[in-house]
Short mmCIF file of C-alpha atoms in Angstrom, two decimals:
data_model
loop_
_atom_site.label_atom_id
_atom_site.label_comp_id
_atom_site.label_asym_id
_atom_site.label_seq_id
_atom_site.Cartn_x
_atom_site.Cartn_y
_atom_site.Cartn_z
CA UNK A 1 23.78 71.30 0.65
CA UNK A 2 22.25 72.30 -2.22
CA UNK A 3 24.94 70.72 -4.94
CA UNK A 4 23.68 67.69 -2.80
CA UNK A 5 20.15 68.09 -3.71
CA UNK A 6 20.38 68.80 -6.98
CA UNK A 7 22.80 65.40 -7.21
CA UNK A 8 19.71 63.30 -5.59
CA UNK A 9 17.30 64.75 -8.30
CA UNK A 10 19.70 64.25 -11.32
CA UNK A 11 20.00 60.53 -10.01
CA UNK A 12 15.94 60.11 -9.65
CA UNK A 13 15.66 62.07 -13.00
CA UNK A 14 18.06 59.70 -14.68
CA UNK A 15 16.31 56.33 -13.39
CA UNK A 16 12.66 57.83 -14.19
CA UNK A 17 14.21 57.88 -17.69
CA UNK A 18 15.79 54.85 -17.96
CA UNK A 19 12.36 53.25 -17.02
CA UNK A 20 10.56 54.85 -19.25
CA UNK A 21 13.35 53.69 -22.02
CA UNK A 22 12.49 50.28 -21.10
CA UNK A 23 8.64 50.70 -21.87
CA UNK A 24 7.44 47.41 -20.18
CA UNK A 25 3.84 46.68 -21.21
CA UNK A 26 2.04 45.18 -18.35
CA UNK A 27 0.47 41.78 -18.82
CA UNK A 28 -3.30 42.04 -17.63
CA UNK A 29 -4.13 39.23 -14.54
CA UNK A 30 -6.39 36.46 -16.23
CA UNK A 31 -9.65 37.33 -14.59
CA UNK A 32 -10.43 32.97 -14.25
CA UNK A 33 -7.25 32.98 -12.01
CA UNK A 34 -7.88 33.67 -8.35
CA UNK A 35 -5.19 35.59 -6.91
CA UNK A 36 -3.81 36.58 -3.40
CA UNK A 37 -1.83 39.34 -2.92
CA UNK A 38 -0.50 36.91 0.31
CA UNK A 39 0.29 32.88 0.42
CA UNK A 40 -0.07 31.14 3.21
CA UNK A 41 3.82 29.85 2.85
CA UNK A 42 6.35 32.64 3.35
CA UNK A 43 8.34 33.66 0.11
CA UNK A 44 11.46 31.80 -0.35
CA UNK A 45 14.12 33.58 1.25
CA UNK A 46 17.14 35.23 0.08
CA UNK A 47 20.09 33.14 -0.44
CA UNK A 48 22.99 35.55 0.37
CA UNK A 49 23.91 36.87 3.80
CA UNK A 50 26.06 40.12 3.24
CA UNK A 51 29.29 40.15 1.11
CA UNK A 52 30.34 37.01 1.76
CA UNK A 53 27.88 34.43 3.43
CA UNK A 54 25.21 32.19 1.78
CA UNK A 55 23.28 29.16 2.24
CA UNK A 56 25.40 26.26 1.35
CA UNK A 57 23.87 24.20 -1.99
CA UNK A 58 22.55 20.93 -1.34
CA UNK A 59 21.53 18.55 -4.31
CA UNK A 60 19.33 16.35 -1.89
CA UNK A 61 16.39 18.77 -1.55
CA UNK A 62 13.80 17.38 1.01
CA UNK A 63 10.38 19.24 -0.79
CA UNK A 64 9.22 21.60 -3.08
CA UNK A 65 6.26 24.00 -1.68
CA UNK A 66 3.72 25.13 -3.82
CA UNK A 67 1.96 28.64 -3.66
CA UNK A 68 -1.85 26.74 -2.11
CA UNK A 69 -3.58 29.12 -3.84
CA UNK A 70 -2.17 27.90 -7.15
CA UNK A 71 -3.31 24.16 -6.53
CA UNK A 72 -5.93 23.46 -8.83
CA UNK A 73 -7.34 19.76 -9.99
CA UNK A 74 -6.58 19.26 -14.07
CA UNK A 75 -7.25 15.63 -15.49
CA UNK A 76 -4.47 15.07 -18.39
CA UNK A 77 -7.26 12.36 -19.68
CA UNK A 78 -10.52 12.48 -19.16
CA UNK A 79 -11.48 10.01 -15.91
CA UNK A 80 -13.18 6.51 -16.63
CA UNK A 81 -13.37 4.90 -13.03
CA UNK A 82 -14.60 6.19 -9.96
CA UNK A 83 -14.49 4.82 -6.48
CA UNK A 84 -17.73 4.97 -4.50
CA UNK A 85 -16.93 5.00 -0.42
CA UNK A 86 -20.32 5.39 1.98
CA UNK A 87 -20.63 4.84 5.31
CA UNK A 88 -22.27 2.13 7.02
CA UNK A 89 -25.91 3.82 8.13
CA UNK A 90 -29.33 3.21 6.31
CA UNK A 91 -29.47 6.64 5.45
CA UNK A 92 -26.98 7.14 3.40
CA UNK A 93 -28.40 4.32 0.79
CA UNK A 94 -30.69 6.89 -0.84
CA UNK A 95 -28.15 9.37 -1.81
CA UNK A 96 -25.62 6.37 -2.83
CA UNK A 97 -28.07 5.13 -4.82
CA UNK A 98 -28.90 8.22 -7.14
CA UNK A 99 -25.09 9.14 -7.31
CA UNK A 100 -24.16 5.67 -8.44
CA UNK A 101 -27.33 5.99 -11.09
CA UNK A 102 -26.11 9.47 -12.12
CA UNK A 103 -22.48 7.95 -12.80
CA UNK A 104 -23.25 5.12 -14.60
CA UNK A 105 -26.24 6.30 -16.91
CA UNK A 106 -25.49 10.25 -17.31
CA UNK A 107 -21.58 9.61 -17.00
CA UNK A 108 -20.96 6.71 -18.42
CA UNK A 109 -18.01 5.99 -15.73
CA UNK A 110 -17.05 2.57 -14.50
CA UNK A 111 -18.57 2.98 -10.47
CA UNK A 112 -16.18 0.73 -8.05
CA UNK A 113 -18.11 -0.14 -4.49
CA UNK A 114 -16.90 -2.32 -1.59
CA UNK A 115 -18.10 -5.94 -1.97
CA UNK A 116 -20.06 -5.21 1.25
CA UNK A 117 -22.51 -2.97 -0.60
CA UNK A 118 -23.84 -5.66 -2.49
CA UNK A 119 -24.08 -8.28 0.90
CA UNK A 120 -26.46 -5.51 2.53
CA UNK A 121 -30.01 -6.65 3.74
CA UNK A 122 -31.42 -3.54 2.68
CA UNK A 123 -30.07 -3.56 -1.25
CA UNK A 124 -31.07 -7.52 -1.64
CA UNK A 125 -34.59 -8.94 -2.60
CA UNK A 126 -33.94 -12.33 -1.40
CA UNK A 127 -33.80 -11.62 2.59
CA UNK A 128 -36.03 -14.09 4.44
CA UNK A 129 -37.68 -11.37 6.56
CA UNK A 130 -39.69 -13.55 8.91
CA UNK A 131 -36.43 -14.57 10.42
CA UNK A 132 -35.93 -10.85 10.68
CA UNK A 133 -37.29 -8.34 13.49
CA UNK A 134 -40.38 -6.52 12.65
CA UNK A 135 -38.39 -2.95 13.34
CA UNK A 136 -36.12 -4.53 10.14
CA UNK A 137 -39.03 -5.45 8.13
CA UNK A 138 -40.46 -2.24 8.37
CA UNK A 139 -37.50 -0.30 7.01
CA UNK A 140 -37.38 -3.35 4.77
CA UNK A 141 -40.11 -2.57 3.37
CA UNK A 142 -39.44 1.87 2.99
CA UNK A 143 -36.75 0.94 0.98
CA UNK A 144 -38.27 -1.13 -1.67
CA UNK A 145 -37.79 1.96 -4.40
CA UNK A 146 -34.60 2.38 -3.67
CA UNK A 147 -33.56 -1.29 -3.45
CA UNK A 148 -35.10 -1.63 -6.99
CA UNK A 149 -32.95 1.38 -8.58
CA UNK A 150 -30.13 -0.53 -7.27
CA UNK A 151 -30.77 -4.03 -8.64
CA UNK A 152 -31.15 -2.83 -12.20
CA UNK A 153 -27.60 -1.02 -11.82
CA UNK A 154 -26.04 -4.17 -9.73
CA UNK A 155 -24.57 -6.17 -12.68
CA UNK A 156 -22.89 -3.23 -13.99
CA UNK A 157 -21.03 -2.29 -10.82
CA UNK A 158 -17.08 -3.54 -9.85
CA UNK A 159 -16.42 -4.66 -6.33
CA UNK A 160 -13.24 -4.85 -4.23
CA UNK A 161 -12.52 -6.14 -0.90
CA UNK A 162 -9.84 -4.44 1.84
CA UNK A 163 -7.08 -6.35 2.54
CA UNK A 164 -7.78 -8.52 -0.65
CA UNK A 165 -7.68 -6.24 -3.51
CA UNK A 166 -4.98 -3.85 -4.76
CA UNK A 167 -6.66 -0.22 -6.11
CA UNK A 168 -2.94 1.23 -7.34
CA UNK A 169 -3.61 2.63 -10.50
CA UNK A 170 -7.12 1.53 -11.24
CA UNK A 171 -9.24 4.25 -9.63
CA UNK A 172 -9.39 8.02 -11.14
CA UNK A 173 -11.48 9.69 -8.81
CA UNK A 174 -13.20 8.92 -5.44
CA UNK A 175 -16.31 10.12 -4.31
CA UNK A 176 -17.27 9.87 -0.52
CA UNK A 177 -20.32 9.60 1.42
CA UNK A 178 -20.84 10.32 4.70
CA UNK A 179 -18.27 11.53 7.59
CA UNK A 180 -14.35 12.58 8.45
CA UNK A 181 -13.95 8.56 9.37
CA UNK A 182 -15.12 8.23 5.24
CA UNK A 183 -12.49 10.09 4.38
CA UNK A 184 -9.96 8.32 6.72
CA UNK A 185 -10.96 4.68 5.36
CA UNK A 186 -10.16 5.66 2.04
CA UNK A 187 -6.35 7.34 2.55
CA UNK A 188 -6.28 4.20 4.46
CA UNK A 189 -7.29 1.69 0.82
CA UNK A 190 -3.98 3.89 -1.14
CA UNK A 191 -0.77 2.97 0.34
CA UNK A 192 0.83 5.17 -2.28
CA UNK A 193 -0.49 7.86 -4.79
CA UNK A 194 -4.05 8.83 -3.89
CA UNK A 195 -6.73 9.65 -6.57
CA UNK A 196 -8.50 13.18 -6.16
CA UNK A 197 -10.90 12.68 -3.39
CA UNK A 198 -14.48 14.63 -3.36
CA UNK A 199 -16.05 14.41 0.71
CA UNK A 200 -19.72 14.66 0.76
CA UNK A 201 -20.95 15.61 4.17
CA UNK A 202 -23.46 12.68 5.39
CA UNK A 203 -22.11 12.12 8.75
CA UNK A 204 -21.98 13.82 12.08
CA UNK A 205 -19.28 16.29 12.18
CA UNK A 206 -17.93 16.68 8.56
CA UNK A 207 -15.09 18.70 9.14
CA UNK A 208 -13.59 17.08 6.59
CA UNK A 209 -16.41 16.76 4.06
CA UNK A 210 -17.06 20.18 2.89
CA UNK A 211 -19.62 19.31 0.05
CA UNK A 212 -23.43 18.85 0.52
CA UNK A 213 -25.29 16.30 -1.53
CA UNK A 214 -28.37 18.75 -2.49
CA UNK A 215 -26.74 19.75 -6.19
CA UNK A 216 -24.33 16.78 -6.31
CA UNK A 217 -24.27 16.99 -10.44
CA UNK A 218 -23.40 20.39 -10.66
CA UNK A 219 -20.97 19.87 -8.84
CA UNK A 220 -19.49 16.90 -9.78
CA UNK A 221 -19.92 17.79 -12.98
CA UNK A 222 -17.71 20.67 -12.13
CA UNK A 223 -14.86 18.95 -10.64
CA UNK A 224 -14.68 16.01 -13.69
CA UNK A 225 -14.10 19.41 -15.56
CA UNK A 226 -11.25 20.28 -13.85
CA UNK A 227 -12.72 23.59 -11.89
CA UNK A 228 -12.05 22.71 -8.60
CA UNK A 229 -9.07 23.92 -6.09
CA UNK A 230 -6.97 21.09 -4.14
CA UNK A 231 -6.03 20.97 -0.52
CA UNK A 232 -2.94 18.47 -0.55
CA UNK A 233 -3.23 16.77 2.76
CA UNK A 234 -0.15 15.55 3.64
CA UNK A 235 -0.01 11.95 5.30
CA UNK A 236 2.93 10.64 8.05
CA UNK A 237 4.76 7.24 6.97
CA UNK A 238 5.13 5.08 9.48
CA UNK A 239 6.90 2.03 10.15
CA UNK A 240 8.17 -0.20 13.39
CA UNK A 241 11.34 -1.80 13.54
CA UNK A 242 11.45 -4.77 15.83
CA UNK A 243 13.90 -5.67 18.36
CA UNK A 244 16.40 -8.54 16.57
CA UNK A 245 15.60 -6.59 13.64
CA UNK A 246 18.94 -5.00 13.39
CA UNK A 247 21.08 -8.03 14.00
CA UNK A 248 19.09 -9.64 11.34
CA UNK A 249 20.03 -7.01 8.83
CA UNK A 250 23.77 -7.11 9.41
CA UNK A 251 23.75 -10.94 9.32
CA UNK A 252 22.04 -9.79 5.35
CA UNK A 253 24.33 -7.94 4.89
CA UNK A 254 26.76 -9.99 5.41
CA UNK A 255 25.33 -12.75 2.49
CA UNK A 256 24.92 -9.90 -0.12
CA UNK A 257 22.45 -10.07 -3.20
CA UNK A 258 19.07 -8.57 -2.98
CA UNK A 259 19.03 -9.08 1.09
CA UNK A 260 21.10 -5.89 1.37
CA UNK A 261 18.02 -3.67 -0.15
CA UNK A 262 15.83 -3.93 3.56
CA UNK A 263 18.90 -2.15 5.36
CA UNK A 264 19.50 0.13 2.52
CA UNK A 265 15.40 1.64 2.56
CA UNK A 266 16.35 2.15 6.15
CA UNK A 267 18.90 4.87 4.78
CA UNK A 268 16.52 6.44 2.85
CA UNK A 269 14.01 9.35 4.11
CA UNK A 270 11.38 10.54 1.49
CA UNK A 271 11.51 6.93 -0.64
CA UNK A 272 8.38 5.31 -0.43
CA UNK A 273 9.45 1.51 -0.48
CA UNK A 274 6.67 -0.22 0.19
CA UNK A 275 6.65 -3.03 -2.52
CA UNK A 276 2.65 -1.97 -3.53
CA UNK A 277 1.52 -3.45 0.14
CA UNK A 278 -1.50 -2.07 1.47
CA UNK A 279 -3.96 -1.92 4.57
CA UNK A 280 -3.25 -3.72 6.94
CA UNK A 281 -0.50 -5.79 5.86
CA UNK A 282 1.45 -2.28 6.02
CA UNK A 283 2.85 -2.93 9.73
CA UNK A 284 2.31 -6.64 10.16
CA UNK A 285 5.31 -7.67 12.72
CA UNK A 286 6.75 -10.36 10.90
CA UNK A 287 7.34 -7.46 8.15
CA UNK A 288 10.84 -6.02 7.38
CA UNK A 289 11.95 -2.42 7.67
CA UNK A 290 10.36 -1.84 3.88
CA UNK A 291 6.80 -2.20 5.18
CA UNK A 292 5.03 0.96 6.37
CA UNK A 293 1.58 2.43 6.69
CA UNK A 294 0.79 5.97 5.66
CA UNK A 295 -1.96 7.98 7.80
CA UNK A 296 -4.11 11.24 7.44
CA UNK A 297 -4.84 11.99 10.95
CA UNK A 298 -2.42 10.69 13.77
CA UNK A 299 -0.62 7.71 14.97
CA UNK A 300 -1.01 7.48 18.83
CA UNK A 301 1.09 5.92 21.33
CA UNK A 302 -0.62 4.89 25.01
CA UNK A 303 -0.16 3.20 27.82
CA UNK A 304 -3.01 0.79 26.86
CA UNK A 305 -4.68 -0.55 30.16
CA UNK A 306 -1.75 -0.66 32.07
CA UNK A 307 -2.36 1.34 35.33
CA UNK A 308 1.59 2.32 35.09
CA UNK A 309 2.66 5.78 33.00
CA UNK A 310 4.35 5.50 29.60
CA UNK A 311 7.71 6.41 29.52
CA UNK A 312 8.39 7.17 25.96
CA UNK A 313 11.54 8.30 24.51
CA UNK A 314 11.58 11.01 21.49
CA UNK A 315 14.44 11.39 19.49
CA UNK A 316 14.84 14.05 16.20
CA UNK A 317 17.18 13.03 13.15
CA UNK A 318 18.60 10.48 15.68
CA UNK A 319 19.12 13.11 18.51
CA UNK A 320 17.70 12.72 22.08
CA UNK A 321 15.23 15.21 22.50
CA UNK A 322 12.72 14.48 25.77
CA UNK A 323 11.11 11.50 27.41
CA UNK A 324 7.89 11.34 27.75
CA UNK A 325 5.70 10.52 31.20
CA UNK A 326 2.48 9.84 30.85
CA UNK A 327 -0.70 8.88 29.11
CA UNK A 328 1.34 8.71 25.85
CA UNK A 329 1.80 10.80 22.38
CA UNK A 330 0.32 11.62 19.45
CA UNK A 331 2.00 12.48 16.30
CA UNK A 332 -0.65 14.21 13.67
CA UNK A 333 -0.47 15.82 10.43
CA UNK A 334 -1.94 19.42 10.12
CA UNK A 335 -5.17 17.74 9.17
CA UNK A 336 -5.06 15.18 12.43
CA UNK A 337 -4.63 19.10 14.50
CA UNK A 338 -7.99 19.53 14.66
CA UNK A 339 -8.78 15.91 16.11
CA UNK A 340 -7.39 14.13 18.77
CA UNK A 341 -4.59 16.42 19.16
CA UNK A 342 -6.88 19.44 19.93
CA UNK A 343 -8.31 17.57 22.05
CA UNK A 344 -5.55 17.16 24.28
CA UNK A 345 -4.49 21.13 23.79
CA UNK A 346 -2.59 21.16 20.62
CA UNK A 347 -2.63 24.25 18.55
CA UNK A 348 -5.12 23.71 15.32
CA UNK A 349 -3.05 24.06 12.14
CA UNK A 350 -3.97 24.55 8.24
CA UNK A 351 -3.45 21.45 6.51
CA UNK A 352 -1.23 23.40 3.65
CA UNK A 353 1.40 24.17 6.22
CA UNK A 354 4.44 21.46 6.00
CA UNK A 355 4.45 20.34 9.62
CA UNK A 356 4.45 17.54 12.28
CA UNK A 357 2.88 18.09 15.30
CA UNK A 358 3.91 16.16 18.37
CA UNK A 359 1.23 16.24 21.60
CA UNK A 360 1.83 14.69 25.19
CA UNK A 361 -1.50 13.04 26.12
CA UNK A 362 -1.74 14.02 29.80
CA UNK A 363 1.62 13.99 30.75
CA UNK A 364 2.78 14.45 34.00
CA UNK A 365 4.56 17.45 33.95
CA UNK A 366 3.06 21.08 34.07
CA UNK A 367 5.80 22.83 31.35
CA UNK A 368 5.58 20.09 28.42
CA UNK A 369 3.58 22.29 25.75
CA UNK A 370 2.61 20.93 22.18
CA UNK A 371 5.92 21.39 19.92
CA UNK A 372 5.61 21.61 16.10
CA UNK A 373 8.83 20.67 13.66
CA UNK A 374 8.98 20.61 10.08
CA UNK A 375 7.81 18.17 7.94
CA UNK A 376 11.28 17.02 6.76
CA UNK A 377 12.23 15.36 9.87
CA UNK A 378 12.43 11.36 11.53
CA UNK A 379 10.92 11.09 14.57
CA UNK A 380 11.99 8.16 16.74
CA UNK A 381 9.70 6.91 19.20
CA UNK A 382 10.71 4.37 21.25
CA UNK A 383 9.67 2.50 25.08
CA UNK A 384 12.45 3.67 27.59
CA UNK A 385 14.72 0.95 28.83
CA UNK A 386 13.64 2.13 32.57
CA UNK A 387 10.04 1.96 31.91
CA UNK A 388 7.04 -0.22 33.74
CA UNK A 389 5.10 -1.21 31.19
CA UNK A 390 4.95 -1.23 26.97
CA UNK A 391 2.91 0.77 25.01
CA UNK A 392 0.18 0.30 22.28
CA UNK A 393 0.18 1.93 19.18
CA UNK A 394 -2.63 2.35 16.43
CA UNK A 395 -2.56 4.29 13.42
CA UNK A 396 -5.57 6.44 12.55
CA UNK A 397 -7.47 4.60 15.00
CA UNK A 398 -6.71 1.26 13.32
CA UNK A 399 -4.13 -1.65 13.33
CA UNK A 400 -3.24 -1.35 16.93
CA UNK A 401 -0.55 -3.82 18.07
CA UNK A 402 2.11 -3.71 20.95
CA UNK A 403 5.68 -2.05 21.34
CA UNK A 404 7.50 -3.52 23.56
CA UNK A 405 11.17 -2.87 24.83
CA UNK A 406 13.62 -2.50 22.19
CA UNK A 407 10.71 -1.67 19.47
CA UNK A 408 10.45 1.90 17.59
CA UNK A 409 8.38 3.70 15.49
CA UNK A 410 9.55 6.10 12.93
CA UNK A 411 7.41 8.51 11.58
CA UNK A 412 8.38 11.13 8.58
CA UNK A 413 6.24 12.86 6.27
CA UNK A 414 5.40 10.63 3.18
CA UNK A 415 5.72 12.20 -0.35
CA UNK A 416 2.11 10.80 -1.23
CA UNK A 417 -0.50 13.51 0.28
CA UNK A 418 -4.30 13.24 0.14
CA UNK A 419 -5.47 15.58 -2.74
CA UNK A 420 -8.65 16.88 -1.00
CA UNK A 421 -11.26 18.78 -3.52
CA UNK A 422 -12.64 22.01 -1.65
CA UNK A 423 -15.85 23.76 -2.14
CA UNK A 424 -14.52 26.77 -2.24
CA UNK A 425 -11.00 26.88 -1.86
CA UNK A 426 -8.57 26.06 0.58
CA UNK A 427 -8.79 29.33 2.87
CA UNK A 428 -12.96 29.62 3.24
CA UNK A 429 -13.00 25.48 3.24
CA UNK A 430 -11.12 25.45 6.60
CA UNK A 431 -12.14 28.69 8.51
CA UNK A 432 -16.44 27.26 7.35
CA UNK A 433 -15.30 23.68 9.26
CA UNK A 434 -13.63 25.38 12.28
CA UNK A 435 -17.07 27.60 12.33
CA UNK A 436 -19.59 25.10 11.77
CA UNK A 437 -17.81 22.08 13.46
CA UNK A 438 -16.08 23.30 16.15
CA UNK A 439 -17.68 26.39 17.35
CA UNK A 440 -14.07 28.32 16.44
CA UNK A 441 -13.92 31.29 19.09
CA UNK A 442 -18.03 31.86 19.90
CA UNK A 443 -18.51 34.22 22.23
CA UNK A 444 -21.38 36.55 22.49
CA UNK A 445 -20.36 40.06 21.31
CA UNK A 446 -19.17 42.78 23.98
CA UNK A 447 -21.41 46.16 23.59
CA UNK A 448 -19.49 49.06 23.17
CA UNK A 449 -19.51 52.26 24.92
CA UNK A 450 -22.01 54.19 23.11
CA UNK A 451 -24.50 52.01 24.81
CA UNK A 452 -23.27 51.73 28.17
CA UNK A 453 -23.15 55.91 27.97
CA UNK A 454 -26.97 55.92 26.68
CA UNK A 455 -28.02 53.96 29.75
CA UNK A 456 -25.78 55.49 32.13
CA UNK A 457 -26.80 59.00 31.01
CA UNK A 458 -30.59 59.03 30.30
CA UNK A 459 -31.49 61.04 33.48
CA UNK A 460 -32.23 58.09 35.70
CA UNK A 461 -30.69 57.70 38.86
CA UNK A 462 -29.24 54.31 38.13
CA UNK A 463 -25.77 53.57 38.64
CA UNK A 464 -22.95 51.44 36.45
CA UNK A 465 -23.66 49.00 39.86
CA UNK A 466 -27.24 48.36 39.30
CA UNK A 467 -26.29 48.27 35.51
CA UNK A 468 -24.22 45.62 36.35
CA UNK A 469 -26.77 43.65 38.35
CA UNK A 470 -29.63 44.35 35.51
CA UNK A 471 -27.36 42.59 33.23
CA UNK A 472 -26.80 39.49 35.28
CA UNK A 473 -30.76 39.33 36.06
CA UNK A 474 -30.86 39.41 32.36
CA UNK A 475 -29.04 36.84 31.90
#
């Protein structure tokens, strides 16, 4: 026993010194850096399995996670162009106003706006307002200060119209103002690579617009520096193949040329191949398989106003998983969690976890839970060849349109994600919108024992029963 010992403390002796032979000089933490000492992704694990066993290489890799609290906003050249989204509500014109002034004078950026800005009542001098109600003229008339600022800056400003106008490539930055729908119509404008997007909260709920427009040049100023953290929110592609659709593409097929490249993007899961098409021509029927539509929130799947249920059929990498009976489904992103989806029950989920979440909508069946599966996979939804009715299906609360029997949807994770600019970062950002917005687990606090022994032992002949009735008086 004790040759043993003294073996153990010639081997710790011996690897104290061989660390000290290395001398390693530690590198001090750059104090601008935030650091965690946890991520909220798990580490990537090990490889090998024992002696012999190991995860088989594969050169089609499906995504690379980054550490969130290493996603920061950097501009490789400076931004020129910024996209100005507001929502449609007379209040919000004040605020616009001033941030488009700030932009164009103190910035010297080129300001985009929605041609609609410029047709509004309120912004134009030449309204004949004895045609109008006196409730308009009034507020007409409040905004004349406002509707001035705005006509000197008019000329300088460069419209676009949805569904009309292509914004690949042309805008650097967006800045939003007003709710989570804001936020929503502008994932909707970029069918493929999004610019940075900064939410200003002017709406109702905001859980997605974590900014407040009180210092709105600090902190703009702030994030065209490049100080800002990123949430990526990732978006769900989504496309329907028609019934005929398939005999069409083997009769392609059979020509050759460039008519095999529709049933070869139907191969493909991660390729965006959406020929630059945006909005709503994204999932026009009388599109081919390389037509989709990308989404922040959810795509939902109902029984429209058809008193029958939907029977909907679910299948996973082309396996049969569950039917489902009932109202219908919704398929969300982590961001879409914490909308309609929690609604219906659905677990809430941080939009930096790589995820689809799939959520019965009142089904008729008291064991189908919520199920989440990762990110990486196809999800075939299709109308069950035994059921009543079809289904509608909208995306994002937009572009609904029929599926009928023999139709699918496919939805996959798209490789273009929502960069989202926090306040704060992407940990306080989320847990200060479930708080504020939600309500996240209020409750009022429980007293604790020392209390409940004061009252119980302060020489009164009360007991824990009339306690208990004193408390309910109370409240």
């Amino acid at each position: 026993m004790q040759h043993q010992k003294l073996r153990l403390a010639s081997a710790l002796q011996r690897q104290i010194s061989e660390a000290e032979e290395q001398q390693v000089t530690p590198v001090a933490p750059d104090p601008r850096i935030l650091r965690r000492t946890r991520s909220l992704n798990a580490p990537s694990p090990f490889q090998h399995f024992g002696p012999c066993g190991r995860i088989m290489k594969n050169s089609a890799m499906v995504m690379q996670i980054q550490d969130p609290a290493s996603q920061r906003l950097t501009w490789y050249k400076p931004p020129l162009t910024v996209l100005v989204i507001k929502k449609k509500d007379s209040q919000v014109l004040p605020p616009f106003v001033q941030l488009v002034e700030w932009l164009v004078q103190e910035k010297h950026m080129v300001v985009w706006v929605e041609s609609a800005v410029l047709e509004d009542k309120l912004l134009r001098d030449d309204v004949k307002l004895e045609q109008e109600s006196s409730k308009f003229q009034k507020v007409h008339g409040q905004y004349a200060g406002v509707r001035a600022r705005f006509l000197a800056l008019r000329e300088k400003l460069v419209t676009f119209k949805d569904g009309r106008d292509d914004l690949t490539d042309r805008i650097d930055f967006i800045v939003c103002l007003g709710g989570d729908g804001t936020l929503l119509y502008a994932s909707q404008l970029f069918q493929q690579s999004v610019p940075p997007v900064m939410a200003f909260y002017l709406g109702s709920l905001g859980f997605l617009t974590p900014f407040q427009c009180d210092n709105f040049q600090e902190q703009v100023t702030n994030v065209l520096e490049g100080h800002a953290a990123l949430t990526l929110r990732s978006r769900l592609r989504c496309s329907i193949h028609r019934k005929g659709e398939r005999r069409k593409e083997s009769l392609l097929h059979s020509v050759g040329g460039n008519l095999l490249i529709p049933s070869f993007q139907r191969q493909l899961n991660y390729v965006e191949l959406n020929n630059g098409q945006t909005g709503k021509a994204g999932c026009n029927n009388n599109n081919g398989h390389n037509n989709s539509i990308l989404v922040l929130n959810e795509v939902v799947i109902n029984r429209g106003p058809s008193p029958y249920l939907s029977n909907i059929d679910i299948f996973l990498d082309g396996k049969y998983i569950t039917s489902v009976q009932g109202d219908g489904l919704i398929v969300s992103t982590p961001t879409g969690s914490t909308a309609y989806a929690a609604a219906a029950g659905a677990s809430m989920i941080h939009p930096s976890v790589p995820a689809i979440l799939v959520t019965p909508i009142c089904p008729h069946s008291l064991s189908f839970r919520p199920i989440v599966v990762p990110a990486g996979v196809e999800l075939k939804i299709s109308i069950s060849p035994d059921s009543r009715n079809t289904s509608r299906v909208s995306f994002d609360g937009r572009n609904d349109q029929e599926l009928n029997h023999g139709d699918s949807l496919r939805v996959t994770t798209s490789i273009y994600p929502v960069p989202s600019i926090c306040s704060q970062d992407q940990i306080s950002d989320w847990f200060d919108s479930l708080a504020e917005g939600l309500h996240w687990n209020v409750r009022k606090r429980q007293k604790c024992l020392d209390e409940l022994s004061d009252l119980t032992a302060s020489g009164s002949e009360d007991t824990l029963d009339d306690f208990d009735n004193l408390q309910i008086y109370d409240a």
